[in-house]
Amino acid sequence: MVVLLKNNPDPKQMENLTNWFHSMGLNTHVSVGEQQTIIGLIGDTSRVDMDVIRALDIVEDVKRIQEPFKNANRKFHPDDTVIDVAGHKIGGGNFQVIAGPCSVESEEQIIGVAKAVKASGATILRGGAFKPRTSPYAFQGLHGKGINLLLEAKRITGMPIITEIMDAATLPLFEDVDIIQVGARNMQNFELLKQLGTIRKPVLLKRGLANTLQELLMSAEYIMAGGNEQVILCERGIRTFETYTRNTLDLSAIPVLRSLTHLPIVVDPSHATGAAYLVKPLAVAAAVAGADGLIVEVHNDPAHALCDGPQSLTPAAFDDMMKRLQKVLPYAVRD
Amino acid sequence: MVVLLKNNPDPKQMENLTNWFHSMGLNTHVSVGEQQTIIGLIGDTSRVDMDVIRALDIVEDVKRIQEPFKNANRKFHPDDTVIDVAGHKIGGGNFQVIAGPCSVESEEQIIGVAKAVKASGATILRGGAFKPRTSPYAFQGLHGKGINLLLEAKRITGMPIITEIMDAATLPLFEDVDIIQVGARNMQNFELLKQLGTIRKPVLLKRGLANTLQELLMSAEYIMAGGNEQVILCERGIRTFETYTRNTLDLSAIPVLRSLTHLPIVVDPSHATGAAYLVKPLAVAAAVAGADGLIVEVHNDPAHALCDGPQSLTPAAFDDMMKRLQKVLPYAVRD
Amino acid sequence: MVVLLKNNPDPKQMENLTNWFHSMGLNTHVSVGEQQTIIGLIGDTSRVDMDVIRALDIVEDVKRIQEPFKNANRKFHPDDTVIDVAGHKIGGGNFQVIAGPCSVESEEQIIGVAKAVKASGATILRGGAFKPRTSPYAFQGLHGKGINLLLEAKRITGMPIITEIMDAATLPLFEDVDIIQVGARNMQNFELLKQLGTIRKPVLLKRGLANTLQELLMSAEYIMAGGNEQVILCERGIRTFETYTRNTLDLSAIPVLRSLTHLPIVVDPSHATGAAYLVKPLAVAAAVAGADGLIVEVHNDPAHALCDGPQSLTPAAFDDMMKRLQKVLPYAVRD
Amino acid sequence: MVVLLKNNPDPKQMENLTNWFHSMGLNTHVSVGEQQTIIGLIGDTSRVDMDVIRALDIVEDVKRIQEPFKNANRKFHPDDTVIDVAGHKIGGGNFQVIAGPCSVESEEQIIGVAKAVKASGATILRGGAFKPRTSPYAFQGLHGKGINLLLEAKRITGMPIITEIMDAATLPLFEDVDIIQVGARNMQNFELLKQLGTIRKPVLLKRGLANTLQELLMSAEYIMAGGNEQVILCERGIRTFETYTRNTLDLSAIPVLRSLTHLPIVVDPSHATGAAYLVKPLAVAAAVAGADGLIVEVHNDPAHALCDGPQSLTPAAFDDMMKRLQKVLPYAVRD
């Protein structure tokens, strides 16, 4: 961290400031220039609050040089984190495809889709029971009943399941869920993240619609700071000015995150694009760019899905995507 | 709502579709063109799920013509909503200034600031007890103790208080709070909004960092759909590419929202800009642009504030701002 | 400028680097930490290319501490620049209203509008002769004939004129134009800016749709580096996710620019909002926030304007706006 | 196009409006609802100016249903455009790699890089002679001398060349250049686009930093409307809030553009990411997502490049990228 002082700082105030840094266990290096005096802070600055320093009378600006995240940081944890989901490993060279409908709608639907995607090679079943919808008048999901239907599909197919949580008060319902998903709109619902830090179950954390990768890692840090180290990061598209796609899938996030963190990275081409015809090209692109997995929407009857129909693949289209994926995966760039 | 069909739609499917619309209580008008057939939907389309329609085989696109919000819509509620906060009215030509520190830090601090801002003309006291912070290592607020300190300041100064909620599970702590604030990062925490729809207390709803005004109104609609009609909208800056300010204050939001909704609109120039020197010019600009109130950060010792110090005004600077505000308010544009 | 070196930098390479900085007239201060070595550069770094330094083997990152603009920088030129346009001063406490139609359409139109806006208090006449339009099929302006019509209006009303240039090759046509406007889409048309640096006539430079204030100042710097110091900056709205307005007017830009530069700042509420009903509230807001002037679209028949009709004021609405403006201008925040 | 009228439109005005539409060769279909009357326009609406219609007294809003571009539209030109660059075809299943340094710096440099990239499989040589730089103090390119050095490299290696134009006045210098590049900042420099419409030479048009795909196609339309149909579209990253990458590469643009237009699509992973370590994963991702080619920066000494060094590959890294590309190209998704 570098602290830039205003011109001609008061020597007494400056001494107080450096003493304060020392009391926080930091070393300081002071550069006195003609126009500008700079204090460099050496040590672990992840707990330093830049805003407090910036508010001081003699300080003009503060710039962070090191990353503010620690548990998620590859520098302090060089090896890939590998997360085991009922025997299916994600990360460290292990690639998994998570598939299923946007919403759980009925027993017939979820079991039908589960069998179909399993046959094509998916290993984990997705399905929404609590649905975040922009409008209070839109379908909000089957809630507890939806989770029970997912558990029934798990019992029948043997596939572990992932579903989204929207409120920590419902955590008891997720006891037999294998991965808990945090949606994009809750990426900075810090109270929810703290609660998920207290459990010992994998959490798939989606990047917010207008959040940076550093903010995503800071939200992962919230979960990890509580002791839960099983965090899977998910790139699902960010808001841009483009209107032909619902969001803009940021595939650069894959190699960037790989360099910054040891956590696995999964890509959601369905929500990112909002259109079925875009899922296959972006799924294979994500795979060769080095993703650790995909999460893809599949519905046996997209035209009558209760939510997000236009972006769901049919089982046949999903099978076609999986075949192409198998071809390109050996050439994925992961160095 | 306008439904655009694909070329040469199947007549049977088209009949099914129009029958379905009729069953929802909508009238249809069909325009058959050389290249394009269009179905216009007449009636209340706020409960129609565009995604479901868009997913149908014969449909190419759907465009909404009318607003998807209803309770918040000025068309169905032409008169301004006026919210009474312990005798201080907001909306309908009544302007209030909410002021106080970012975080409640101590009894001395909150009471000192409360007395100071009251003396300058503020009528409602703000102060954070639950603080949403990007980093898990930053100060998170005094929680219940902070609310008690606010209540003590209320008892002493007679000022009603506003403070932020981050988790519906803490609602019992807010029983004597006068306005409950929902922060920008929770604007689409739909479960929290639903809970706030069940109470009968004013809610100040902040616009999310990358959310549109329509999304803000849809979130207000979540609260109002539950029966709580006392929603105050708050413009607090949106994320843009500009880096000299923390966010970009969108003052066009004031007249735009006034045309769309009857709810009062309050502006937060402190969080929007992140810098004390920008608060005064933008506070007076917001007032003349027609805002119904302001929410401003004031700290008796900004240089040692535990959060957001750089954007807090001193009591003297706040007093100066209030004097200028009094000058311009008679000329505010509210037609 | 602060240069952050990689861990354990090669001492020989480091010596070469500091020698190179010295050869550029810069002083260096080196802080050697346990994990990180930092070189602070003292002196005029506006000509240092950060990318070149960042590419060096031993460098991890470079951060700029001082602004990269010089001629436009208030630090080196503390007094406000005042630009005299045929006797009408802009800047340094002098406020001017520029008004007129989006496009010059006919002699009757431009002279009619000119007389009307002059009667209401506008001092400079605007009108487009070269129109940047997204579609090649839209009206592109009257070109040379349009400039001649503006000159005719100038002769009759005595008002100086401003019009937009799109191609340096047309500069001879602008000989009798009083202010040359550079549109938002040409803000980084660097060849055009260089040409405008060679003339001695005021240039009104509009901020690009997705450009930062620093980029705006760097584009002003292109003109000023050529010797033309008469640059007027114009905030005209930036692209955001909001759709109820065409762009988002960034009024924080006014006090931010005032702190960074001595150049005058003019605001265009018409293009920013795209809607006539938003012009008056944002015009008065811009004035109290400290702008040095406004540029407003006025058309005698907005419903039949050849471009941008919906955002044009009628002469009567403009007159109403001017009256309100006179009320608030004495209370503008300019400190 | 759909025109939404205000409530209870004046019948006389409505008749005038429909007559006007008929006079433009359009058919109209009128739907009269309880609250809303809608006019659907049938026919070629690409020349209809939505703003003019929106300004009419009786009109509330106008929505475009069909694309406003025509020459670039796949609907009217179903077959892929294939562009032949000195025997190297781009588009319609033909994939080319364009490579070379950001700037031409010396004869030794450009010829050295040309030979290296040709040996690895690149077929077209890139190199900047006119460089758009944010700062007037940064290296601006060798101009005419740079083009001559490129022509020398072409003579020696037989590779066709591409280089950027910034000002139509310099067109004569580009006589022997094989592809003329229009940079992102000039995507809406409409005067330049018009000039490039008058020549008969391929133009590579880069997407602007904050432009939509429709705006990119409208800019292509400017060139094509002039009669030059050889336009290559280039996705080079858009501005987002992410800071770890210089821009965000939008790979969805590839399949979206393929569905909208017949023009070839090339991807620039170097400028998009700004970092050499991201080029290889995104280059292969672009290829499998269906791009028609790549444009990649390669420098024989990135650490001493005069511009954009950090994003340039060494010849060895480029060769490694080309090898991986050959593996994945057979599996590219192009349906």
PDB file of C-alpha atoms in Angstrom, chain A residues 46-47 49 51-52 54-57 68-71 130-140 143 166-168 185-186 188-191 194 210-212 215 218-219 221-222 225 239 241 246 302-310, chain B residues 46-47 49 51-52 54-57 68-71 130-140 143 166-168 185-186 188-191 194 210-212 215 218-219 221-222 225 239 241 246 302-310:
ATOM      1  CA  SER A  46      -5.347  -6.775   3.854  1.00  0.00           C
ATOM      2  CA  ARG A  47      -6.855  -5.532   7.121  1.00  0.00           C
ATOM      3  CA  ASP A  49      -9.017   0.289   5.813  1.00  0.00           C
ATOM      4  CA  ASP A  51     -10.899   4.957   3.635  1.00  0.00           C
ATOM      5  CA  VAL A  52      -9.757   5.687   7.169  1.00  0.00           C
ATOM      6  CA  ARG A  54      -7.600   8.640   3.051  1.00  0.00           C
ATOM      7  CA  ALA A  55      -9.636  10.730   5.500  1.00  0.00           C
ATOM      8  CA  LEU A  56      -6.599  11.958   7.410  1.00  0.00           C
ATOM      9  CA  ASP A  57      -5.721  15.609   7.085  1.00  0.00           C
ATOM     10  CA  PRO A  68      -6.996  -7.264  -0.328  1.00  0.00           C
ATOM     11  CA  PHE A  69      -7.977 -10.955  -0.299  1.00  0.00           C
ATOM     12  CA  LYS A  70      -5.979 -13.558   1.523  1.00  0.00           C
ATOM     13  CA  ASN A  71      -7.697 -16.928   1.937  1.00  0.00           C
ATOM     14  CA  PHE A 130     -36.148 -20.304  -4.898  1.00  0.00           C
ATOM     15  CA  LYS A 131     -36.117 -18.012  -7.942  1.00  0.00           C
ATOM     16  CA  PRO A 132     -34.962 -14.394  -7.828  1.00  0.00           C
ATOM     17  CA  ARG A 133     -37.290 -12.594 -10.250  1.00  0.00           C
ATOM     18  CA  THR A 134     -37.270  -8.878 -11.064  1.00  0.00           C
ATOM     19  CA  SER A 135     -41.057  -8.741 -10.845  1.00  0.00           C
ATOM     20  CA  PRO A 136     -43.066  -9.765  -7.776  1.00  0.00           C
ATOM     21  CA  TYR A 137     -45.736 -11.013 -10.196  1.00  0.00           C
ATOM     22  CA  ALA A 138     -43.464 -13.600 -11.891  1.00  0.00           C
ATOM     23  CA  PHE A 139     -43.188 -17.277 -10.861  1.00  0.00           C
ATOM     24  CA  GLN A 140     -41.054 -17.452  -7.690  1.00  0.00           C
ATOM     25  CA  HIS A 143     -39.516 -23.505  -2.534  1.00  0.00           C
ATOM     26  CA  MET A 166     -31.930 -16.546  -1.237  1.00  0.00           C
ATOM     27  CA  ASP A 167     -32.307 -16.193   2.538  1.00  0.00           C
ATOM     28  CA  ALA A 168     -30.158 -17.657   5.322  1.00  0.00           C
ATOM     29  CA  ARG A 185     -27.969 -10.453  -7.143  1.00  0.00           C
ATOM     30  CA  ASN A 186     -26.877 -11.817  -3.750  1.00  0.00           C
ATOM     31  CA  GLN A 188     -22.841  -8.841  -1.984  1.00  0.00           C
ATOM     32  CA  ASN A 189     -25.552  -9.986   0.441  1.00  0.00           C
ATOM     33  CA  PHE A 190     -22.869 -10.082   3.093  1.00  0.00           C
ATOM     34  CA  GLU A 191     -25.077 -11.463   5.876  1.00  0.00           C
ATOM     35  CA  LYS A 194     -21.316 -14.910   6.538  1.00  0.00           C
ATOM     36  CA  ALA A 210     -21.796  -5.266 -12.448  1.00  0.00           C
ATOM     37  CA  ASN A 211     -19.104  -6.559 -10.140  1.00  0.00           C
ATOM     38  CA  THR A 212     -15.400  -6.812 -10.708  1.00  0.00           C
ATOM     39  CA  GLU A 215     -15.232  -7.927  -5.644  1.00  0.00           C
ATOM     40  CA  MET A 218     -13.775 -10.429  -1.679  1.00  0.00           C
ATOM     41  CA  SER A 219     -17.196 -12.092  -1.458  1.00  0.00           C
ATOM     42  CA  GLU A 221     -13.281 -14.190   1.166  1.00  0.00           C
ATOM     43  CA  TYR A 222     -16.389 -13.509   3.311  1.00  0.00           C
ATOM     44  CA  ALA A 225     -13.086 -16.057   6.517  1.00  0.00           C
ATOM     45  CA  ARG A 239     -24.131  -6.090 -17.628  1.00  0.00           C
ATOM     46  CA  PHE A 241     -24.493  -1.804 -23.194  1.00  0.00           C
ATOM     47  CA  ARG A 246     -28.884 -10.586 -21.966  1.00  0.00           C
ATOM     48  CA  PRO A 302     -38.256 -25.059 -23.332  1.00  0.00           C
ATOM     49  CA  ALA A 303     -41.275 -23.510 -25.016  1.00  0.00           C
ATOM     50  CA  HIS A 304     -43.341 -24.125 -21.906  1.00  0.00           C
ATOM     51  CA  ALA A 305     -40.731 -23.585 -19.202  1.00  0.00           C
ATOM     52  CA  LEU A 306     -42.003 -21.428 -16.344  1.00  0.00           C
ATOM     53  CA  CYS A 307     -38.888 -19.266 -16.476  1.00  0.00           C
ATOM     54  CA  ASP A 308     -35.987 -18.566 -18.795  1.00  0.00           C
ATOM     55  CA  GLY A 309     -37.292 -20.822 -21.531  1.00  0.00           C
ATOM     56  CA  PRO A 310     -35.519 -19.047 -24.400  1.00  0.00           C
TER      57      PRO A 310
ATOM     58  CA  SER B  46     -48.146  -6.397 -15.707  1.00  0.00           C
ATOM     59  CA  ARG B  47     -48.570 -10.071 -14.788  1.00  0.00           C
ATOM     60  CA  ASP B  49     -44.233 -13.134 -18.242  1.00  0.00           C
ATOM     61  CA  ASP B  51     -39.976 -14.815 -21.256  1.00  0.00           C
ATOM     62  CA  VAL B  52     -42.671 -17.445 -21.456  1.00  0.00           C
ATOM     63  CA  ARG B  54     -40.781 -15.321 -26.164  1.00  0.00           C
ATOM     64  CA  ALA B  55     -40.052 -19.029 -25.798  1.00  0.00           C
ATOM     65  CA  LEU B  56     -43.002 -20.082 -27.928  1.00  0.00           C
ATOM     66  CA  ASP B  57     -42.214 -21.625 -31.290  1.00  0.00           C
ATOM     67  CA  PRO B  68     -44.571  -3.592 -15.613  1.00  0.00           C
ATOM     68  CA  PHE B  69     -45.140  -1.844 -12.245  1.00  0.00           C
ATOM     69  CA  LYS B  70     -48.591  -1.027 -10.976  1.00  0.00           C
ATOM     70  CA  ASN B  71     -48.762   0.008  -7.320  1.00  0.00           C
ATOM     71  CA  PHE B 130     -25.261  -2.793  10.243  1.00  0.00           C
ATOM     72  CA  LYS B 131     -22.674  -1.836   7.625  1.00  0.00           C
ATOM     73  CA  PRO B 132     -22.321  -3.587   4.272  1.00  0.00           C
ATOM     74  CA  ARG B 133     -18.574  -3.613   3.598  1.00  0.00           C
ATOM     75  CA  THR B 134     -16.823  -5.111   0.580  1.00  0.00           C
ATOM     76  CA  SER B 135     -14.159  -6.659   2.811  1.00  0.00           C
ATOM     77  CA  PRO B 136     -14.912  -9.060   5.677  1.00  0.00           C
ATOM     78  CA  TYR B 137     -11.974  -7.466   7.502  1.00  0.00           C
ATOM     79  CA  ALA B 138     -13.472  -3.930   7.584  1.00  0.00           C
ATOM     80  CA  PHE B 139     -15.558  -2.509  10.463  1.00  0.00           C
ATOM     81  CA  GLN B 140     -19.050  -4.017  10.232  1.00  0.00           C
ATOM     82  CA  HIS B 143     -25.327  -3.901  15.339  1.00  0.00           C
ATOM     83  CA  MET B 166     -29.202  -6.199   5.991  1.00  0.00           C
ATOM     84  CA  ASP B 167     -31.056  -9.339   7.074  1.00  0.00           C
ATOM     85  CA  ALA B 168     -34.768  -9.849   7.684  1.00  0.00           C
ATOM     86  CA  ARG B 185     -26.436  -3.908  -2.665  1.00  0.00           C
ATOM     87  CA  ASN B 186     -29.709  -5.284  -1.295  1.00  0.00           C
ATOM     88  CA  GLN B 188     -32.657  -6.909  -5.422  1.00  0.00           C
ATOM     89  CA  ASN B 189     -32.547  -9.001  -2.234  1.00  0.00           C
ATOM     90  CA  PHE B 190     -36.109 -10.000  -2.998  1.00  0.00           C
ATOM     91  CA  GLU B 191     -36.641 -12.045   0.178  1.00  0.00           C
ATOM     92  CA  LYS B 194     -40.955  -9.294   0.697  1.00  0.00           C
ATOM     93  CA  ALA B 210     -25.927  -0.789 -11.785  1.00  0.00           C
ATOM     94  CA  ASN B 211     -29.701  -0.847 -11.751  1.00  0.00           C
ATOM     95  CA  THR B 212     -32.126   0.992 -13.959  1.00  0.00           C
ATOM     96  CA  GLU B 215     -35.668  -2.082 -11.740  1.00  0.00           C
ATOM     97  CA  MET B 218     -39.955  -3.104  -9.582  1.00  0.00           C
ATOM     98  CA  SER B 219     -38.187  -3.503  -6.240  1.00  0.00           C
ATOM     99  CA  GLU B 221     -43.315  -2.921  -6.232  1.00  0.00           C
ATOM    100  CA  TYR B 222     -42.108  -5.975  -4.256  1.00  0.00           C
ATOM    101  CA  ALA B 225     -47.298  -5.782  -3.389  1.00  0.00           C
ATOM    102  CA  ARG B 239     -21.448   2.739 -11.297  1.00  0.00           C
ATOM    103  CA  PHE B 241     -16.380   4.318 -15.903  1.00  0.00           C
ATOM    104  CA  ARG B 246     -16.951   6.900  -6.367  1.00  0.00           C
ATOM    105  CA  PRO B 302     -14.367  12.959   9.635  1.00  0.00           C
ATOM    106  CA  ALA B 303     -10.645  12.301   9.800  1.00  0.00           C
ATOM    107  CA  HIS B 304     -11.208   9.601  12.415  1.00  0.00           C
ATOM    108  CA  ALA B 305     -14.512   8.183  11.243  1.00  0.00           C
ATOM    109  CA  LEU B 306     -14.564   4.384  11.239  1.00  0.00           C
ATOM    110  CA  CYS B 307     -15.982   4.313   7.726  1.00  0.00           C
ATOM    111  CA  ASP B 308     -16.467   6.632   4.782  1.00  0.00           C
ATOM    112  CA  GLY B 309     -14.690   9.519   6.429  1.00  0.00           C
ATOM    113  CA  PRO B 310     -13.645  11.248   3.193  1.00  0.00           C
TER     114      PRO B 310
END
